[in-house]
mmCIF file of C-alpha atoms in Angstrom:
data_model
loop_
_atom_site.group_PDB
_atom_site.id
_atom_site.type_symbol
_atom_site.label_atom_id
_atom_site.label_comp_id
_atom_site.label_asym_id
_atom_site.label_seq_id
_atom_site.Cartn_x
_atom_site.Cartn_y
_atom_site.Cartn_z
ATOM 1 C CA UNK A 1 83.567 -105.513 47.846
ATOM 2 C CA UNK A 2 80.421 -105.170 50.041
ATOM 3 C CA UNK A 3 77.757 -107.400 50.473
ATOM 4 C CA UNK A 4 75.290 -104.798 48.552
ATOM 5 C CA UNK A 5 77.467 -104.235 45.678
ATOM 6 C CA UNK A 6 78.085 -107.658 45.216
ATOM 7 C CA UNK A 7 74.229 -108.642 45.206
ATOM 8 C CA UNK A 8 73.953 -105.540 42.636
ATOM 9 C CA UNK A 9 76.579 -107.173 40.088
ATOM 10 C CA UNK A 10 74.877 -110.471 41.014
ATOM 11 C CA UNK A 11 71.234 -108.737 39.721
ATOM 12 C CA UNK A 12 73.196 -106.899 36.468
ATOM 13 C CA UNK A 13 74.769 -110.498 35.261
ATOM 14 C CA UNK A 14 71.856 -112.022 35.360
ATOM 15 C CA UNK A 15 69.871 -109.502 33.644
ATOM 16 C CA UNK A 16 72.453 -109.147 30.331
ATOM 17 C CA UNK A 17 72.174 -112.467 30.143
ATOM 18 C CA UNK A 18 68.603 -112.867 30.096
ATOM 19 C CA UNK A 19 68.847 -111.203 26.902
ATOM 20 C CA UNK A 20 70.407 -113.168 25.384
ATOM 21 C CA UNK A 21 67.548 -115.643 22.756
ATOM 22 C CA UNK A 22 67.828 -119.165 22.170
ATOM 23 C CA UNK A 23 67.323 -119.817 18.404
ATOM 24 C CA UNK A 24 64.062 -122.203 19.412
ATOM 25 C CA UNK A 25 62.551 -118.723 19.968
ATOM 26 C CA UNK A 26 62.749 -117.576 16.417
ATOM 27 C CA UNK A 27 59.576 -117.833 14.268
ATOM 28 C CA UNK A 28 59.603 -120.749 11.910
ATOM 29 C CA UNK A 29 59.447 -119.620 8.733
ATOM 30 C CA UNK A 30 62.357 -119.769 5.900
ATOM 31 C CA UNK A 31 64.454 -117.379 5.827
ATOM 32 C CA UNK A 32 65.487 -117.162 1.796
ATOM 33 C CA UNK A 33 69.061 -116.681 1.260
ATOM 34 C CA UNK A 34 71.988 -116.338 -1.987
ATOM 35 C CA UNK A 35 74.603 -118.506 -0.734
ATOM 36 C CA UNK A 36 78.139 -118.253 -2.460
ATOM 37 C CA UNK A 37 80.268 -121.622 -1.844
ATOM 38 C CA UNK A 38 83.828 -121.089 -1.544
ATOM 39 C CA UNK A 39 84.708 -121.601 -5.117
ATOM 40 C CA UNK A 40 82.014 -119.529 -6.600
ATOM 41 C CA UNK A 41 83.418 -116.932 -3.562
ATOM 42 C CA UNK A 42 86.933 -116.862 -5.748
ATOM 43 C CA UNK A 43 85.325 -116.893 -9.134
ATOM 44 C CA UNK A 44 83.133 -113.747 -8.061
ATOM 45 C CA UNK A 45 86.657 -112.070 -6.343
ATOM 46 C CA UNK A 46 88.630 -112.178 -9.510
ATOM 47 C CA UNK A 47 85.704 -110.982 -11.828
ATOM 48 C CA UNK A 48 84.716 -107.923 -9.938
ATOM 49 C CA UNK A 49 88.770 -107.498 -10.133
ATOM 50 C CA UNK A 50 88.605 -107.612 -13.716
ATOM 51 C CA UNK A 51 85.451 -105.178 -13.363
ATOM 52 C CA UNK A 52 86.765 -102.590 -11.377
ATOM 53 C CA UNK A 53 89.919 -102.450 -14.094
ATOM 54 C CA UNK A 54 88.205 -102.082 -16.863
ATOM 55 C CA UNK A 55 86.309 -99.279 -15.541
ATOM 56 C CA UNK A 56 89.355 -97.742 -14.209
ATOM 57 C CA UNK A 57 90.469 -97.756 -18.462
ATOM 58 C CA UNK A 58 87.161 -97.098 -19.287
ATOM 59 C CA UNK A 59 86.516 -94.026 -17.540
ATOM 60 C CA UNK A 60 89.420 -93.082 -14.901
ATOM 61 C CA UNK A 61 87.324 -89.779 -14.159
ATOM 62 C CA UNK A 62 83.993 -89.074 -13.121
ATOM 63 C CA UNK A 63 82.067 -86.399 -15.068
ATOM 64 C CA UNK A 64 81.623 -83.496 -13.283
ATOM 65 C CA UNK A 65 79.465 -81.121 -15.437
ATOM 66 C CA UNK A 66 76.927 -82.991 -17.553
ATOM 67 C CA UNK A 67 74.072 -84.253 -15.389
ATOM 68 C CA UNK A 68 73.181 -86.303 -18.188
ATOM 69 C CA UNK A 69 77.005 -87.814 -18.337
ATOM 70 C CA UNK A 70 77.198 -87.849 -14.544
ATOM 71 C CA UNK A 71 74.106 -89.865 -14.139
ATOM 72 C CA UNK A 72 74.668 -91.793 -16.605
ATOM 73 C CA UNK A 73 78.283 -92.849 -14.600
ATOM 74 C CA UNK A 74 76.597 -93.617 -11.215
ATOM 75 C CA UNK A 75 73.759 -95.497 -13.236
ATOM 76 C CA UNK A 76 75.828 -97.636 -14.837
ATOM 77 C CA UNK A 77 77.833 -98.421 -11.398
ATOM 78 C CA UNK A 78 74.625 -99.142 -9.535
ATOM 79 C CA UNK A 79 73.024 -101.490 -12.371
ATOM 80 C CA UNK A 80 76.470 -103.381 -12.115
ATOM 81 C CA UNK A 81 76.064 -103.461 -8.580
ATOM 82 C CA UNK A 82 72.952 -104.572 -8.284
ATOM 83 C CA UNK A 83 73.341 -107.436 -10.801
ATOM 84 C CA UNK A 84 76.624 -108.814 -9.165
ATOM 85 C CA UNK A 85 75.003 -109.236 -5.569
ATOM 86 C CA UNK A 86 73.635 -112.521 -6.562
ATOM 87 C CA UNK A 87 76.393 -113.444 -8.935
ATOM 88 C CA UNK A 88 77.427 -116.478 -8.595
ATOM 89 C CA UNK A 89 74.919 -117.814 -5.812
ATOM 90 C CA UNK A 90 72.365 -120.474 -5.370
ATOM 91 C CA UNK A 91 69.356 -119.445 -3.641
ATOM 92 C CA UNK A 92 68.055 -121.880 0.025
ATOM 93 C CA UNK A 93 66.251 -121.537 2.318
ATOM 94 C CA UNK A 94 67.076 -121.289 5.840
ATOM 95 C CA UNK A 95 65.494 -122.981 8.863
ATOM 96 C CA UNK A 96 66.614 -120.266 11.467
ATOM 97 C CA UNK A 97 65.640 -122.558 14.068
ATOM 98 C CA UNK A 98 67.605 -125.364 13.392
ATOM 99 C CA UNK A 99 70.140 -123.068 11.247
ATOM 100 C CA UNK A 100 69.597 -125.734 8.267
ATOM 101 C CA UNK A 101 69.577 -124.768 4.859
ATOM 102 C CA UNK A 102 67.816 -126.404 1.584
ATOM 103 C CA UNK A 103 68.738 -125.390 -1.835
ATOM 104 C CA UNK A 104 65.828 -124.612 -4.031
ATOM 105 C CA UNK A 105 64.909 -126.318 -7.304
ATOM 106 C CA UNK A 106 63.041 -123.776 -8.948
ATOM 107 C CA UNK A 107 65.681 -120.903 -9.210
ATOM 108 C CA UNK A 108 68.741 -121.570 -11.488
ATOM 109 C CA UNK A 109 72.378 -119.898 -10.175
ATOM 110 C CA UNK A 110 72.391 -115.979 -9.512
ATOM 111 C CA UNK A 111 69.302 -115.759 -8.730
ATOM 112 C CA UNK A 112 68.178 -112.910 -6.218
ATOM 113 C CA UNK A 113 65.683 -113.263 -3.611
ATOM 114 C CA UNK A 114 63.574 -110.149 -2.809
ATOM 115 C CA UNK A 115 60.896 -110.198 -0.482
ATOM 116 C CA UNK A 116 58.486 -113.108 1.113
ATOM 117 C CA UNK A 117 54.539 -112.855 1.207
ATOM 118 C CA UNK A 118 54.675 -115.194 3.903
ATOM 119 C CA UNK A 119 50.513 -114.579 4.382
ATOM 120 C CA UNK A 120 49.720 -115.556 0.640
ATOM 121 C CA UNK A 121 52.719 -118.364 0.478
ATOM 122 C CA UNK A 122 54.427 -116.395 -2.394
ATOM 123 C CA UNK A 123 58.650 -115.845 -2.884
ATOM 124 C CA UNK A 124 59.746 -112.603 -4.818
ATOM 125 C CA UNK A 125 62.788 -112.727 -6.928
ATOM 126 C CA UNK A 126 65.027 -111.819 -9.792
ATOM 127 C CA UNK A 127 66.723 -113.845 -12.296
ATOM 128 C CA UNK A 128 67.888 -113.311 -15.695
ATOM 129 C CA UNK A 129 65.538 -114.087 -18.790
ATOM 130 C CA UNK A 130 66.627 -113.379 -22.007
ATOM 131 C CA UNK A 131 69.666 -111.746 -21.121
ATOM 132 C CA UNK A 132 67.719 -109.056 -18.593
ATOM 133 C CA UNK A 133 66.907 -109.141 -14.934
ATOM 134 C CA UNK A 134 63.451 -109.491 -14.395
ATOM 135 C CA UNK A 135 61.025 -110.297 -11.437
ATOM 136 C CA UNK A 136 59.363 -113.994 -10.607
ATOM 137 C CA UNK A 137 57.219 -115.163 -7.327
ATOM 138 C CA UNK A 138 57.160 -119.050 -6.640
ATOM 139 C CA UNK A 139 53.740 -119.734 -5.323
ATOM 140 C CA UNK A 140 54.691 -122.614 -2.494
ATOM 141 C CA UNK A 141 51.383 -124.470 -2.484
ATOM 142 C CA UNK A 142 51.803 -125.559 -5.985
ATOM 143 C CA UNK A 143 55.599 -125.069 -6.922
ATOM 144 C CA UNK A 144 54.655 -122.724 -9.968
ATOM 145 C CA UNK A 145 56.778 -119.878 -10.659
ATOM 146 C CA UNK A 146 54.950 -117.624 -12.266
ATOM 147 C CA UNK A 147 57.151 -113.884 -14.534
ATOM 148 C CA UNK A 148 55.667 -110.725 -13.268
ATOM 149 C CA UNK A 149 58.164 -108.296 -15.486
ATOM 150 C CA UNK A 150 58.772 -108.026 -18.983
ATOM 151 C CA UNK A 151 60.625 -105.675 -21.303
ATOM 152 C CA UNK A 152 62.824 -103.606 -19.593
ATOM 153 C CA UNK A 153 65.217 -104.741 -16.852
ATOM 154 C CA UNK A 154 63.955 -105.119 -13.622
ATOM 155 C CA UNK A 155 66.189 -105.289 -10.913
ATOM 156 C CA UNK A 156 64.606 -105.086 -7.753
ATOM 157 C CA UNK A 157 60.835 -104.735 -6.053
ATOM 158 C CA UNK A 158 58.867 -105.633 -3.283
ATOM 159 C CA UNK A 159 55.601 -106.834 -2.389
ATOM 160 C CA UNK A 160 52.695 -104.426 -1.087
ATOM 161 C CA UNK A 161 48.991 -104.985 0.015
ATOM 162 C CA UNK A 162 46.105 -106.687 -1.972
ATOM 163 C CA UNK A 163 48.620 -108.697 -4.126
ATOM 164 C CA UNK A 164 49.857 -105.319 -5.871
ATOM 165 C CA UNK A 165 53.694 -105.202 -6.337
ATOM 166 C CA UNK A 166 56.361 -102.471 -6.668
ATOM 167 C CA UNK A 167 59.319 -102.979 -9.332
ATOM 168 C CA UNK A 168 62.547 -100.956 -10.126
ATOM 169 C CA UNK A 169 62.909 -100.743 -13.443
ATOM 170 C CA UNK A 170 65.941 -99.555 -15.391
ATOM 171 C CA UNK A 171 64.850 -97.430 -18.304
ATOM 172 C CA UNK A 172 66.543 -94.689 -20.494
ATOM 173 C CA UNK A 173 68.352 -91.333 -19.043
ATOM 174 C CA UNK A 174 66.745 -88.235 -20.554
ATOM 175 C CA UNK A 175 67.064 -84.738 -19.611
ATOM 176 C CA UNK A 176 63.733 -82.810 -17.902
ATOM 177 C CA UNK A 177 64.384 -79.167 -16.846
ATOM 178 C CA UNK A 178 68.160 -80.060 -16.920
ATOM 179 C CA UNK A 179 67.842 -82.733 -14.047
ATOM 180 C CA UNK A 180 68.368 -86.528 -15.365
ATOM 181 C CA UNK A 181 65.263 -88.631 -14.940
ATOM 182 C CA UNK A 182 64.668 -91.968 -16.059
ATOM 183 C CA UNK A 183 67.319 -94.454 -15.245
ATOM 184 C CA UNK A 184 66.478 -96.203 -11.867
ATOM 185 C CA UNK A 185 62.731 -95.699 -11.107
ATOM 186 C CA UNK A 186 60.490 -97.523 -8.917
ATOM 187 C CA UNK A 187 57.375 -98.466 -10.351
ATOM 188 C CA UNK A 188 53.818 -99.988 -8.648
ATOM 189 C CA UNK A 189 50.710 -101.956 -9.476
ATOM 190 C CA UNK A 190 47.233 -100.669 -8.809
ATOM 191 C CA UNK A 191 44.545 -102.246 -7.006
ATOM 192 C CA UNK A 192 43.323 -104.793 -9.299
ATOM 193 C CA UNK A 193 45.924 -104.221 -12.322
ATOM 194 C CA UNK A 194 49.215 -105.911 -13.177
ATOM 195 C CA UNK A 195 50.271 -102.865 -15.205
ATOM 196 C CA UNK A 196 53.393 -100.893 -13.650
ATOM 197 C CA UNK A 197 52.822 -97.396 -13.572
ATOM 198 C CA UNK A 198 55.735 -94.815 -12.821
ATOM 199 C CA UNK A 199 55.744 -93.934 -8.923
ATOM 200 C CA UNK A 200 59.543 -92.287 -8.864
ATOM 201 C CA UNK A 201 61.322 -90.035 -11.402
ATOM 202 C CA UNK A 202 64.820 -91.530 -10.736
ATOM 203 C CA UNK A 203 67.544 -91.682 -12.061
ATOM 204 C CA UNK A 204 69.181 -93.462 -9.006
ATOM 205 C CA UNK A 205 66.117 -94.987 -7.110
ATOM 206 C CA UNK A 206 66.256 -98.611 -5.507
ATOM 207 C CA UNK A 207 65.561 -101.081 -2.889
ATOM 208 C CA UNK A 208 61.179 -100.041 -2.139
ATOM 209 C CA UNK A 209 59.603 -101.352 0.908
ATOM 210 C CA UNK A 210 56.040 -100.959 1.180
ATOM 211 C CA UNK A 211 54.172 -100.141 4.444
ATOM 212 C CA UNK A 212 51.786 -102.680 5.421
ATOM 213 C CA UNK A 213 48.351 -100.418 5.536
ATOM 214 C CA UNK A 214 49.957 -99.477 1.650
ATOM 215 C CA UNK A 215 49.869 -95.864 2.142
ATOM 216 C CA UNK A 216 53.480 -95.352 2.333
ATOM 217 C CA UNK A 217 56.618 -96.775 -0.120
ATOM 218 C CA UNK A 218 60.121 -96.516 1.324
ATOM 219 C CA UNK A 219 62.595 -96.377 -0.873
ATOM 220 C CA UNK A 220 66.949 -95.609 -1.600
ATOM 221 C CA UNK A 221 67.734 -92.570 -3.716
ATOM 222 C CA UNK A 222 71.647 -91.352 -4.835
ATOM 223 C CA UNK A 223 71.874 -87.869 -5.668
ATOM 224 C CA UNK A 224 74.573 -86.885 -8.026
ATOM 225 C CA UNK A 225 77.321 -87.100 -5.851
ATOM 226 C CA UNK A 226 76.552 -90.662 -4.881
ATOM 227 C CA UNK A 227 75.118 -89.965 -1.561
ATOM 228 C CA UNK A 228 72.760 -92.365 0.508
ATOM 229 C CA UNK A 229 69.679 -91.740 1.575
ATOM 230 C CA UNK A 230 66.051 -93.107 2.445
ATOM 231 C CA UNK A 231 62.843 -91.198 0.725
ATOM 232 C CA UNK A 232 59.277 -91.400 1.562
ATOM 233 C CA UNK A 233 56.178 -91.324 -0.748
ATOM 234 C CA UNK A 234 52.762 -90.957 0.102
ATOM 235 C CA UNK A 235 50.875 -92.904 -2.475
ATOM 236 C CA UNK A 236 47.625 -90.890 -2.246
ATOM 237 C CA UNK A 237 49.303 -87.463 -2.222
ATOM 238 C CA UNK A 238 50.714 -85.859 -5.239
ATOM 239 C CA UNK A 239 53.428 -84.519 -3.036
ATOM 240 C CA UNK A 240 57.183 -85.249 -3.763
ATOM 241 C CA UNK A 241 59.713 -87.988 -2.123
ATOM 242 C CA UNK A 242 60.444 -86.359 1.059
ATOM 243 C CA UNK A 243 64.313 -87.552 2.149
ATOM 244 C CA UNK A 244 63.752 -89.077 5.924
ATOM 245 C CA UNK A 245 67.048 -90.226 6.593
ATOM 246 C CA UNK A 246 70.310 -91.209 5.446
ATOM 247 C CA UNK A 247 70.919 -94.738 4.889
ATOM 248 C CA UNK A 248 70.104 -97.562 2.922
ATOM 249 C CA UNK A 249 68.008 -100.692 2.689
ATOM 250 C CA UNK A 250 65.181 -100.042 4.325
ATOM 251 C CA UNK A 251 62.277 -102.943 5.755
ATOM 252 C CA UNK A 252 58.971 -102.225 7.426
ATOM 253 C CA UNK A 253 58.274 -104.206 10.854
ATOM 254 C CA UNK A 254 55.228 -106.211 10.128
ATOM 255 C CA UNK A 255 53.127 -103.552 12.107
ATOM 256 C CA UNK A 256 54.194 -100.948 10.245
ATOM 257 C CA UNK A 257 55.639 -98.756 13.537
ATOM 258 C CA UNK A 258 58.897 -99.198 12.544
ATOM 259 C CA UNK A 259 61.338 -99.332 9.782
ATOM 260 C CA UNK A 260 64.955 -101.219 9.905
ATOM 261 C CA UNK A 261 67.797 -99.675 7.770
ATOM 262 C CA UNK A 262 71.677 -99.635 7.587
ATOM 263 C CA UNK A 263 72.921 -96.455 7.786
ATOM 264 C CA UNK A 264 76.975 -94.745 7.381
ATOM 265 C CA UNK A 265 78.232 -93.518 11.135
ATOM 266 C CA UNK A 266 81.991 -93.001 12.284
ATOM 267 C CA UNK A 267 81.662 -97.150 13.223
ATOM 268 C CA UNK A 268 80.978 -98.148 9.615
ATOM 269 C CA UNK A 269 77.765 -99.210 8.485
ATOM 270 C CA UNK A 270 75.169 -99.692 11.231
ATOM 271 C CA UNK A 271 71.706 -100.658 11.620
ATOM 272 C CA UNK A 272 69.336 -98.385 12.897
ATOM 273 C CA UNK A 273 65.169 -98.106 13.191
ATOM 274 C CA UNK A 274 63.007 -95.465 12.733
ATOM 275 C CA UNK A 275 59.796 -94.086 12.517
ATOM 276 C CA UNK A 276 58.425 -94.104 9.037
ATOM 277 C CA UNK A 277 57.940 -90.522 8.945
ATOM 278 C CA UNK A 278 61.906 -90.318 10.452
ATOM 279 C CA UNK A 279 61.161 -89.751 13.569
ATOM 280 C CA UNK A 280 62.386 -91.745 16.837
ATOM 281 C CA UNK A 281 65.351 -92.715 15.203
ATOM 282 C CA UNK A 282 67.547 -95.004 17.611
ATOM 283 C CA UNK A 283 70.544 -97.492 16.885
ATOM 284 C CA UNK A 284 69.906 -100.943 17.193
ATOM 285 C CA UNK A 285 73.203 -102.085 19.606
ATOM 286 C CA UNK A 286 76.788 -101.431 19.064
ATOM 287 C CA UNK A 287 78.900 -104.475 17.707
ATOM 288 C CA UNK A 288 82.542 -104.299 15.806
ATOM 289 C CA UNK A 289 80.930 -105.409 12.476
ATOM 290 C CA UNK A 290 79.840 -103.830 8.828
ATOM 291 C CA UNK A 291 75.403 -104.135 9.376
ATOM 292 C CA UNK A 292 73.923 -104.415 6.057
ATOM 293 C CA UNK A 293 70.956 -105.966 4.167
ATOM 294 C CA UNK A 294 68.122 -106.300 7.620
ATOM 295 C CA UNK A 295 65.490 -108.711 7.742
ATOM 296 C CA UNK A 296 62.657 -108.174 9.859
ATOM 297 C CA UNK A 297 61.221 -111.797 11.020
ATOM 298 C CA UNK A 298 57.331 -112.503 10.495
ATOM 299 C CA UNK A 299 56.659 -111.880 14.169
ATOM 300 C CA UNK A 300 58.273 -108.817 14.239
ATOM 301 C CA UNK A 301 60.708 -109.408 17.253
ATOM 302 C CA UNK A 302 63.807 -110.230 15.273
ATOM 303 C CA UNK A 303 65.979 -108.851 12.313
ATOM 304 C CA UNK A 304 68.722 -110.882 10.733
ATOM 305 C CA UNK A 305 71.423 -109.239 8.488
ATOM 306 C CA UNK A 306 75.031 -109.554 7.349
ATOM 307 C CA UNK A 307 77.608 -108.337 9.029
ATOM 308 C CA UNK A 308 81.044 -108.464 8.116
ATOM 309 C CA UNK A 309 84.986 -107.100 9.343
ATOM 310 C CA UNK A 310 86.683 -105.526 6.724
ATOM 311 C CA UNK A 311 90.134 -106.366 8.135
ATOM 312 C CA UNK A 312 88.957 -109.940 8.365
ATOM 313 C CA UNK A 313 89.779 -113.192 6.301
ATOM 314 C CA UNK A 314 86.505 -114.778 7.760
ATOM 315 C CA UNK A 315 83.891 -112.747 5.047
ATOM 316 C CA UNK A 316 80.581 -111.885 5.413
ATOM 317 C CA UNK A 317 78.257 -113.550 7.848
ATOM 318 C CA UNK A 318 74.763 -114.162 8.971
ATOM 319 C CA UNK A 319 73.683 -112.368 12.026
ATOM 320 C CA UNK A 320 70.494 -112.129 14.058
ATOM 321 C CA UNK A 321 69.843 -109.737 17.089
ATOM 322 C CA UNK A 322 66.130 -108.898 18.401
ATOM 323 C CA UNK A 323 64.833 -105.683 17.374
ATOM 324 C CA UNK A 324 65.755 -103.959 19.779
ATOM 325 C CA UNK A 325 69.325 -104.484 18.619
ATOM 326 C CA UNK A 326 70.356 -106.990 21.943
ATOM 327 C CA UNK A 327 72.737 -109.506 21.717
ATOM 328 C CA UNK A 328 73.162 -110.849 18.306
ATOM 329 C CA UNK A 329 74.115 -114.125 17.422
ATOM 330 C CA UNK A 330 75.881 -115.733 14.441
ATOM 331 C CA UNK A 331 73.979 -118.580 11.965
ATOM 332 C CA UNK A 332 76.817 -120.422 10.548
ATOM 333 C CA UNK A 333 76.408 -122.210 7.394
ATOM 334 C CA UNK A 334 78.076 -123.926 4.271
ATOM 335 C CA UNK A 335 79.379 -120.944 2.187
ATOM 336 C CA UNK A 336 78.561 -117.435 2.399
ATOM 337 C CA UNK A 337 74.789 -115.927 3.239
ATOM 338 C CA UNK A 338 73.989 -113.015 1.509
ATOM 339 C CA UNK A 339 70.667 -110.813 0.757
ATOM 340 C CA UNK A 340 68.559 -112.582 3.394
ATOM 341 C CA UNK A 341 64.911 -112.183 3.020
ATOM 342 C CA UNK A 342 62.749 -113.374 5.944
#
């Protein structure tokens, strides 16, 4: 090998492996997480076993001509779904930079977290009351936990601007102009108001992240053949969700340039950003694992996630790569990280 070409893989080392972050660079703040020990990792094993065979008795086929019946088939899976990703968890809190974890005192087992407020101090989540899922905030200058659902389920929301919230409430299937609404719908807050109003028709619509200038919600939708994708809605227009991409999970960056989502390609699950009118849309790194559930950190530089080999014994793990998808790294901790909000 030459002199010049040896200087030039010299140069290349040492620039991949400047890349590469030391975990004193992340930002400080917790990182909430639903850990599942190993026990509680086989309890949760054999009853979505016992799950998935009763449904196969239940209903071994999926109706195909009633939208009403057909909606009503993917609802059910999807509530069930959502419900179980917590199941039988405790909720911590993660110091990223020393990869320490502290379990939490105010949130009894399954209990979901959904999205921080690091600014006003606040911790979104969902926990069962009275037999339905509903949505609490723990205020960390004081320890109080305040409800901000009642009635219906709610399974899911996020935090937006001037302390106004989004929810997704599961309500009742009805037909409209034979198209199933109801079911999964995302609902907001107004400026001002703690009353939900309806933002989304449904019947499959989950997982809302709200821009930070609050002008634009991000949110999942299923059609009726089960299918993934990411909708926008312009909360000053009267215009319709317009589909942006297909994928899932979606989180603003805290400037609002960019949103972080797993998305299906020929690798598996993936994480990708975007635009949040879908343009721009680049992957964020190749690596062997299942990307699901991003983070974005407070600062904006960093996303953590789970990623996970199917063919593997080892199970879901924590993962953290900069934004722009370099060199990830692995947080190891007792049990089994899931749903991390940052």
């Amino acid at each position: 090998m030459t002199r010049a070409l040896l200087l030039l893989s010299l140069i290349l080392s040492l620039g991949c492996g400047s890349t590469r972050f030391s975990y004193d660079e992340l930002p400080p703040q917790p990182v909430a997480l639903a850990v599942r020990s190993e026990s509680d990792a086989k309890r949760f094993e054999e009853f979505m076993k016992q799950h998935a065979e009763r449904e196969a008795e239940d209903r071994p086929n999926l109706p195909t001509d009633d939208p009403l019946e057909r909606a009503e088939s993917f609802l059910r899976r999807m509530v069930h779904g959502e419900r179980s990703r917590a199941l039988f968890t405790h909720l911590v809190f993660l110091d990223p930079i020393e990869r320490e974890t502290e379990r939490v005192e105010f949130a009894a087992k399954s209990t979901r977290p959904v999205a921080w407020d690091h600014a006003r101090g606040r911790l979104m989540f969902s926990a069962e009351r009275g037999g339905r899922s509903q949505l609490f905030e723990w205020i960390k200058a004081t320890g109080e936990v305040r409800q901000l659902t009642f009635g219906r389920p709610h399974v899911d929301g996020c935090y937006g601007p001037d302390g106004r919230i989004a929810a997704v409430r599961h309500s009742d299937l009805r037909l409209v102009d034979d198209r199933a609404v109801g079911g999964l719908q995302i609902f907001v807050t107004d400026p001002g108001s703690a009353e939900l109003r309806a933002l989304t028709e449904g019947p499959l619509d989950t997982a809302p992240a709200w821009s930070p200038d609050g002008k634009v919600l991000i949110h999942e939708h299923r059609d009726a053949n089960g299918m993934e994708s990411l909708r926008r809605v312009e909360l000053a227009a009267a215009d319709s969700p317009r589909t942006v991409a297909r994928g899932r999970s979606a989180v603003f960056t805290p400037d609002g340039d960019w949103i972080v989502y797993s998305a299906a390609t020929r690798r598996g699950l993936k994480l990708w950003k975007m635009h949040p009118d879908g343009t721009g849309r680049r992957s964020l790194g190749r690596s062997g694992l299942q990307e699901l559930d991003p983070s974005v950190s407070p600062d904006g530089r960093f996303v953590i996630y789970v990623g996970y080999n199917p063919g593997s014994e080892s199970g879901p793990q924590l993962m953290i790569k900069r934004i722009e998808g370099s060199n990830p790294r692995s947080i190891s901790i007792d049990g089994t990280g899931l749903l991390p909000t940052w």
